[in-house]
JSON list of C-alpha atoms in Angstrom, two decimals:
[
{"chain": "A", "resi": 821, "resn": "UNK", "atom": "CA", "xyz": [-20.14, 1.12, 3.02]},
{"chain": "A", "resi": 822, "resn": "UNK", "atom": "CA", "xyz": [-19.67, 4.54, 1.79]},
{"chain": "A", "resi": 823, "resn": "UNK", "atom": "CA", "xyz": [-16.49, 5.24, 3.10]},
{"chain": "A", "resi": 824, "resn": "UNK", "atom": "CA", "xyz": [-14.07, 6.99, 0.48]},
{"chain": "A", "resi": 825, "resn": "UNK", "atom": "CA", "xyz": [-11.09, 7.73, 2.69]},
{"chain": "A", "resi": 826, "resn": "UNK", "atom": "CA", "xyz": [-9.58, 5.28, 5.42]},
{"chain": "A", "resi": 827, "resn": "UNK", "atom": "CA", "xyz": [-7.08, 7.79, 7.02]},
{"chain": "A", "resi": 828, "resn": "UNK", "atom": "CA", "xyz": [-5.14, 5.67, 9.59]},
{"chain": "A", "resi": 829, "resn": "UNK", "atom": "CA", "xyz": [-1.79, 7.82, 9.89]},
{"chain": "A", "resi": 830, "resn": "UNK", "atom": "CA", "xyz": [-0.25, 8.35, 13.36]},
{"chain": "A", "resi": 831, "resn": "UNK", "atom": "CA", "xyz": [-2.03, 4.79, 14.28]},
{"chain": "A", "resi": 832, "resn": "UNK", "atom": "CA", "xyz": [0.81, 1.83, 14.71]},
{"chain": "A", "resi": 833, "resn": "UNK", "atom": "CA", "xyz": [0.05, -0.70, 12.82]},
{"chain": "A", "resi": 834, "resn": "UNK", "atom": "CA", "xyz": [3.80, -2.42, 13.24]},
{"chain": "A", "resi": 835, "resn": "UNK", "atom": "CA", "xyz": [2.26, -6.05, 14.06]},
{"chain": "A", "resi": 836, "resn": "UNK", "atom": "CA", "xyz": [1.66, -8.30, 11.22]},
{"chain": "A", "resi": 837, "resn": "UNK", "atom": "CA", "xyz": [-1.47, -9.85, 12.71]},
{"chain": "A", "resi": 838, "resn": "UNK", "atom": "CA", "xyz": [-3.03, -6.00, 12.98]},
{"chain": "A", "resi": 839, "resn": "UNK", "atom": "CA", "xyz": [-2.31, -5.48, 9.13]},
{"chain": "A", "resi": 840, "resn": "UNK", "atom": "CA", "xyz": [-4.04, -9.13, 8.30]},
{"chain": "A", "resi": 841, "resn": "UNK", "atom": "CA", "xyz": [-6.86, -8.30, 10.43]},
{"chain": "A", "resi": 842, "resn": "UNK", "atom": "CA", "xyz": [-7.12, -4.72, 8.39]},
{"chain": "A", "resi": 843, "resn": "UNK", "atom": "CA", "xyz": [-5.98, -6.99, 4.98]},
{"chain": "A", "resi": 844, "resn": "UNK", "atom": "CA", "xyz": [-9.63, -8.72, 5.59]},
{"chain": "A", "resi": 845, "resn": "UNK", "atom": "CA", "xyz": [-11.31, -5.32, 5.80]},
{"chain": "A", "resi": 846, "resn": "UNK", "atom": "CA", "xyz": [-9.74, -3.56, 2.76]},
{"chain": "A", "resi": 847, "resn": "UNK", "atom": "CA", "xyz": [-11.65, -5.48, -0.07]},
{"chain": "A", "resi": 848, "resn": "UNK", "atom": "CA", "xyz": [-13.84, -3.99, -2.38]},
{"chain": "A", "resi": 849, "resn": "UNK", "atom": "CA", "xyz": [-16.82, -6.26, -1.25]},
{"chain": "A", "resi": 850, "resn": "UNK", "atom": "CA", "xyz": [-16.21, -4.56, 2.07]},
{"chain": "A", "resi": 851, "resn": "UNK", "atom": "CA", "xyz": [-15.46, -1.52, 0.95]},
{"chain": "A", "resi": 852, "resn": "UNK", "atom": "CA", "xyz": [-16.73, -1.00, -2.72]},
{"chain": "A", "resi": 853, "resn": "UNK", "atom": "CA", "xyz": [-16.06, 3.11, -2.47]},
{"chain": "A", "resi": 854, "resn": "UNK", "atom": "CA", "xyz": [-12.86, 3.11, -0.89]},
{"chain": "A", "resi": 855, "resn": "UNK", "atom": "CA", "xyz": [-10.81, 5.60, -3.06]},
{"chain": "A", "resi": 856, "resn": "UNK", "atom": "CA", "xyz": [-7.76, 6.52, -0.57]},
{"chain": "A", "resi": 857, "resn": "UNK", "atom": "CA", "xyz": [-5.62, 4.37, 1.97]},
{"chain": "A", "resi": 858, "resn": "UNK", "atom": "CA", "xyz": [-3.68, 6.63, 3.81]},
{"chain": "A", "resi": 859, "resn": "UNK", "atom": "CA", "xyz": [-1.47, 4.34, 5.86]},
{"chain": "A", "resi": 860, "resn": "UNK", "atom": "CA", "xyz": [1.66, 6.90, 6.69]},
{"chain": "A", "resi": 861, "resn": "UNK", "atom": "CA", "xyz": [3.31, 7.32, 9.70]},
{"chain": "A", "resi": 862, "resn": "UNK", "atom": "CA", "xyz": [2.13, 4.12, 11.06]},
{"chain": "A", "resi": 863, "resn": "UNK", "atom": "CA", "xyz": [4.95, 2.22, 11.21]},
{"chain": "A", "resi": 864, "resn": "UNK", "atom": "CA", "xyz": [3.52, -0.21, 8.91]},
{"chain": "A", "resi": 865, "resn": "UNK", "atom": "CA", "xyz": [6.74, -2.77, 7.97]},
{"chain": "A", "resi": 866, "resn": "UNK", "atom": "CA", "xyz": [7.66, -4.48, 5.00]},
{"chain": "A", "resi": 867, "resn": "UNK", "atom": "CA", "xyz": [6.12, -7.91, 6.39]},
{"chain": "A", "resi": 868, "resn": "UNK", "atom": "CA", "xyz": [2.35, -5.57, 6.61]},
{"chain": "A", "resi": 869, "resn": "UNK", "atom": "CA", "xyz": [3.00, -4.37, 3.12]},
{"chain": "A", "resi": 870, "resn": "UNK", "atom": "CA", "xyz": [3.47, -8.52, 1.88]},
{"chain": "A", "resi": 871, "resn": "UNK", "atom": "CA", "xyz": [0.01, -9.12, 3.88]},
{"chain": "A", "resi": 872, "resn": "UNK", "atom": "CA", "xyz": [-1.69, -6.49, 1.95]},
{"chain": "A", "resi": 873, "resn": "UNK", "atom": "CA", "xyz": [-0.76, -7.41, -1.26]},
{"chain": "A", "resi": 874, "resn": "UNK", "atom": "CA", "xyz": [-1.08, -10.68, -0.61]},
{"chain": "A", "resi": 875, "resn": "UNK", "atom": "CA", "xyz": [-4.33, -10.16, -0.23]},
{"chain": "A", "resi": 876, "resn": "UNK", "atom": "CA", "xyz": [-5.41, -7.85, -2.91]},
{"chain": "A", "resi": 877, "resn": "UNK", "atom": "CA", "xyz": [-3.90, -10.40, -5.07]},
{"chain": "A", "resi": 878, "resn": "UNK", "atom": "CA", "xyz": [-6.56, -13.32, -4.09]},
{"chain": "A", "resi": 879, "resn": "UNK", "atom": "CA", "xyz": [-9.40, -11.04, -3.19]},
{"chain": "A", "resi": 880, "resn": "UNK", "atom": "CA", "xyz": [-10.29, -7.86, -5.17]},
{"chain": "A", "resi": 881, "resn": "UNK", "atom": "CA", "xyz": [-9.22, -5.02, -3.44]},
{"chain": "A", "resi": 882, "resn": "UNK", "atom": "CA", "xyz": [-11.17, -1.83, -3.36]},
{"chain": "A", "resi": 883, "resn": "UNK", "atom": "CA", "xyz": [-11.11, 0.80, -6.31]},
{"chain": "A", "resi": 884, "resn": "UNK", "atom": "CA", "xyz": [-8.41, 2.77, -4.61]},
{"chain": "A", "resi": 885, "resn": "UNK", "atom": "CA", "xyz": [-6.75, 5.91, -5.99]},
{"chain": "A", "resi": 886, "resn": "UNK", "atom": "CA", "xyz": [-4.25, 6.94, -3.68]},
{"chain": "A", "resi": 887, "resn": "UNK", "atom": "CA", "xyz": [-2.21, 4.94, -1.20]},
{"chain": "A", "resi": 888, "resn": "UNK", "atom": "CA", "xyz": [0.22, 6.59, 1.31]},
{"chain": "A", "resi": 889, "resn": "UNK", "atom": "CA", "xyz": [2.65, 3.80, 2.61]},
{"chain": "A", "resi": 890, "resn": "UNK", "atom": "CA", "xyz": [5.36, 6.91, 3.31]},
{"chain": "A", "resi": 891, "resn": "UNK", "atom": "CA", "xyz": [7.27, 7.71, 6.56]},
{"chain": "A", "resi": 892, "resn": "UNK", "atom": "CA", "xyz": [7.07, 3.44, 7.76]},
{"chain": "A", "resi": 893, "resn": "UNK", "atom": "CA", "xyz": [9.42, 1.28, 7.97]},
{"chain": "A", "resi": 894, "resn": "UNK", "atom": "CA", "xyz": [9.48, -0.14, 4.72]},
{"chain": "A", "resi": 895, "resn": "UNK", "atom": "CA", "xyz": [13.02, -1.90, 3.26]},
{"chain": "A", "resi": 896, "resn": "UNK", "atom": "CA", "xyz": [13.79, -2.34, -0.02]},
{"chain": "A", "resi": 897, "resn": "UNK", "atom": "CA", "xyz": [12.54, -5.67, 0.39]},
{"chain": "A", "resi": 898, "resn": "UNK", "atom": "CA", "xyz": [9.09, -4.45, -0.61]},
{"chain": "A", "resi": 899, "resn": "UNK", "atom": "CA", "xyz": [9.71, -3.44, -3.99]},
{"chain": "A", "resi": 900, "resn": "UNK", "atom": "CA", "xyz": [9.15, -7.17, -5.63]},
{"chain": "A", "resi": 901, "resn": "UNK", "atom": "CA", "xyz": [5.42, -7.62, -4.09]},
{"chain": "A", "resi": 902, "resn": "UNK", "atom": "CA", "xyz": [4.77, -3.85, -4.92]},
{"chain": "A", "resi": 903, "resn": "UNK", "atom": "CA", "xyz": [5.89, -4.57, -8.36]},
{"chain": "A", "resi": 904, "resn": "UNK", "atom": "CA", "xyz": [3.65, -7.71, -9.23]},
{"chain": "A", "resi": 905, "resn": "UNK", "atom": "CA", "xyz": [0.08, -5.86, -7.44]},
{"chain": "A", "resi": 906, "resn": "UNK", "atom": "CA", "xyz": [1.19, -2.90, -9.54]},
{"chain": "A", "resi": 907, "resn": "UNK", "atom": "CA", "xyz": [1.87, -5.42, -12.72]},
{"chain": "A", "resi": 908, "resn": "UNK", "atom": "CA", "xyz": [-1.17, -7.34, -12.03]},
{"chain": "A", "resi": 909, "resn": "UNK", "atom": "CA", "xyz": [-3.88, -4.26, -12.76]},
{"chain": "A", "resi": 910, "resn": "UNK", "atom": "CA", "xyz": [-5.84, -5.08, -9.49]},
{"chain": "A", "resi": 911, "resn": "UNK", "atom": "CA", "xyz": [-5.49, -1.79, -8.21]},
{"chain": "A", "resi": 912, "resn": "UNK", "atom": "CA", "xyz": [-6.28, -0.26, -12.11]},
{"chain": "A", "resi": 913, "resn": "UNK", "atom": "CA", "xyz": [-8.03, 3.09, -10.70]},
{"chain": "A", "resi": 914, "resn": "UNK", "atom": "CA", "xyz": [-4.67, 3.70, -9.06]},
{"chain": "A", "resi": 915, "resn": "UNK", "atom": "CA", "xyz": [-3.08, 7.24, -10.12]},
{"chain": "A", "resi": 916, "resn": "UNK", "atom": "CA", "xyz": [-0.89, 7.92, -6.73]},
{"chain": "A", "resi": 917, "resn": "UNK", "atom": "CA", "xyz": [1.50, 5.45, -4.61]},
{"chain": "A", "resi": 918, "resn": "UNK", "atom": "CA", "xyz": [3.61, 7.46, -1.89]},
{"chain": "A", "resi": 919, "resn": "UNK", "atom": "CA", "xyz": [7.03, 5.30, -0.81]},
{"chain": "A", "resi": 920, "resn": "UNK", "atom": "CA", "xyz": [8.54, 8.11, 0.05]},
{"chain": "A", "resi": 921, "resn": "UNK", "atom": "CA", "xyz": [10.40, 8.83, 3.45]},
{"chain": "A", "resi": 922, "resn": "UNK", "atom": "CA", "xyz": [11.21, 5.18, 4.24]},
{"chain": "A", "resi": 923, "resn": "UNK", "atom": "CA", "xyz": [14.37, 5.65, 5.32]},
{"chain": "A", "resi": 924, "resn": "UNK", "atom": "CA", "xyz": [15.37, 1.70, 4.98]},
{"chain": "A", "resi": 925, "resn": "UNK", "atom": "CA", "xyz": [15.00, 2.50, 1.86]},
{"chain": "A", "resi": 926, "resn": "UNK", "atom": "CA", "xyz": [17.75, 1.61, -0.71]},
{"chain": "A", "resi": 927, "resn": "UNK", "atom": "CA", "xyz": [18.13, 1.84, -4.20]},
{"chain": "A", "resi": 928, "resn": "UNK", "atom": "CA", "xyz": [15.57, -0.87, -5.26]},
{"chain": "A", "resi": 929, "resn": "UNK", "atom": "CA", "xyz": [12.98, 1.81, -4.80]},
{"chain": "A", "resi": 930, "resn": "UNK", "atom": "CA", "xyz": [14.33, 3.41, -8.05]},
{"chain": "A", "resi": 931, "resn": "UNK", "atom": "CA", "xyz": [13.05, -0.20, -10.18]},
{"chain": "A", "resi": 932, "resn": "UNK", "atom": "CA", "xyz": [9.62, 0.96, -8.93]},
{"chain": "A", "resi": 933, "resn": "UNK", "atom": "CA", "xyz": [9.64, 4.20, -9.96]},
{"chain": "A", "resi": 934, "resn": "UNK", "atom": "CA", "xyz": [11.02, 3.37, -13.55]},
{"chain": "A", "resi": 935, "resn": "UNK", "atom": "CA", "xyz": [8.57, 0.21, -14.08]},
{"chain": "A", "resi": 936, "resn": "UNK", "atom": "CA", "xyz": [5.76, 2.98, -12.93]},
{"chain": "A", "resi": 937, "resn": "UNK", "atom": "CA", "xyz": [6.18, 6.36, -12.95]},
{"chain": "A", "resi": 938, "resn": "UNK", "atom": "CA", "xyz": [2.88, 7.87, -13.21]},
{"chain": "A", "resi": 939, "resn": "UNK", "atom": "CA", "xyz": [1.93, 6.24, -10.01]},
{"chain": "A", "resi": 940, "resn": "UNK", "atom": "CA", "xyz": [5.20, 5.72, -8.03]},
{"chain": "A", "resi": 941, "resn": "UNK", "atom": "CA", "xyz": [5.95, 8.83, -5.91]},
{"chain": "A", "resi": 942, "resn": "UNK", "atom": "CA", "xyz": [9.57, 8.25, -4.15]}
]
């Protein structure tokens, strides 16, 4: 596929199942020129967020370079699985992750600004 932006803002994608289903899409043999997720305003949760990663961490994911998780519903609770994808280099053409605006939110989000700052955007 030549796809290079998957721009899914104002869609609700608050079910867990929906974001597996997507999780099984958003691989880089699937989508080998995927370059920006734009997932904002979706009401993704914390719980979609674990399914993602969870999946970029046992299948490549594609060679994305920005991802927009902002204005969800994200807790501080996603910090620790955002921390090991970013840790584990399999998103390594990343330059741009947008947390920002998740107002469950609390001060964990700081940790992943400091461990990366020249991707983090809070």
């Amino acid at each position: 596929s030549s796809l290079r932006v998957l721009g899914l803002r104002d869609s609700l994608l608050d079910e867990t199942e929906a974001v597996r289903a997507l999780s099984e899409v958003l691989v880089a043999e699937k989508l080998p020129n995927l370059r920006a997720l734009e997932v904002g305003m979706t009401n993704l949760s914390t719980k979609g967020v674990e399914a993602l990663v969870e999946s970029w961490m046992s299948r490549d994911p594609p060679p994305l370079e920005h991802v927009d998780l902002g204005l969800n519903q994200l807790t501080g609770s996603v910090v620790n699985p955002l921390l090991r994808l970013l840790g584990s280099q399999r998103l390594s053409a990343l330059e741009t992750l947008r947390v920002d605006r998740n107002f469950e939110m609390d001060k964990r989000v700081q940790a992943l600004f400091e461990a990366f700052p020249e991707v983090v955007e809070i």
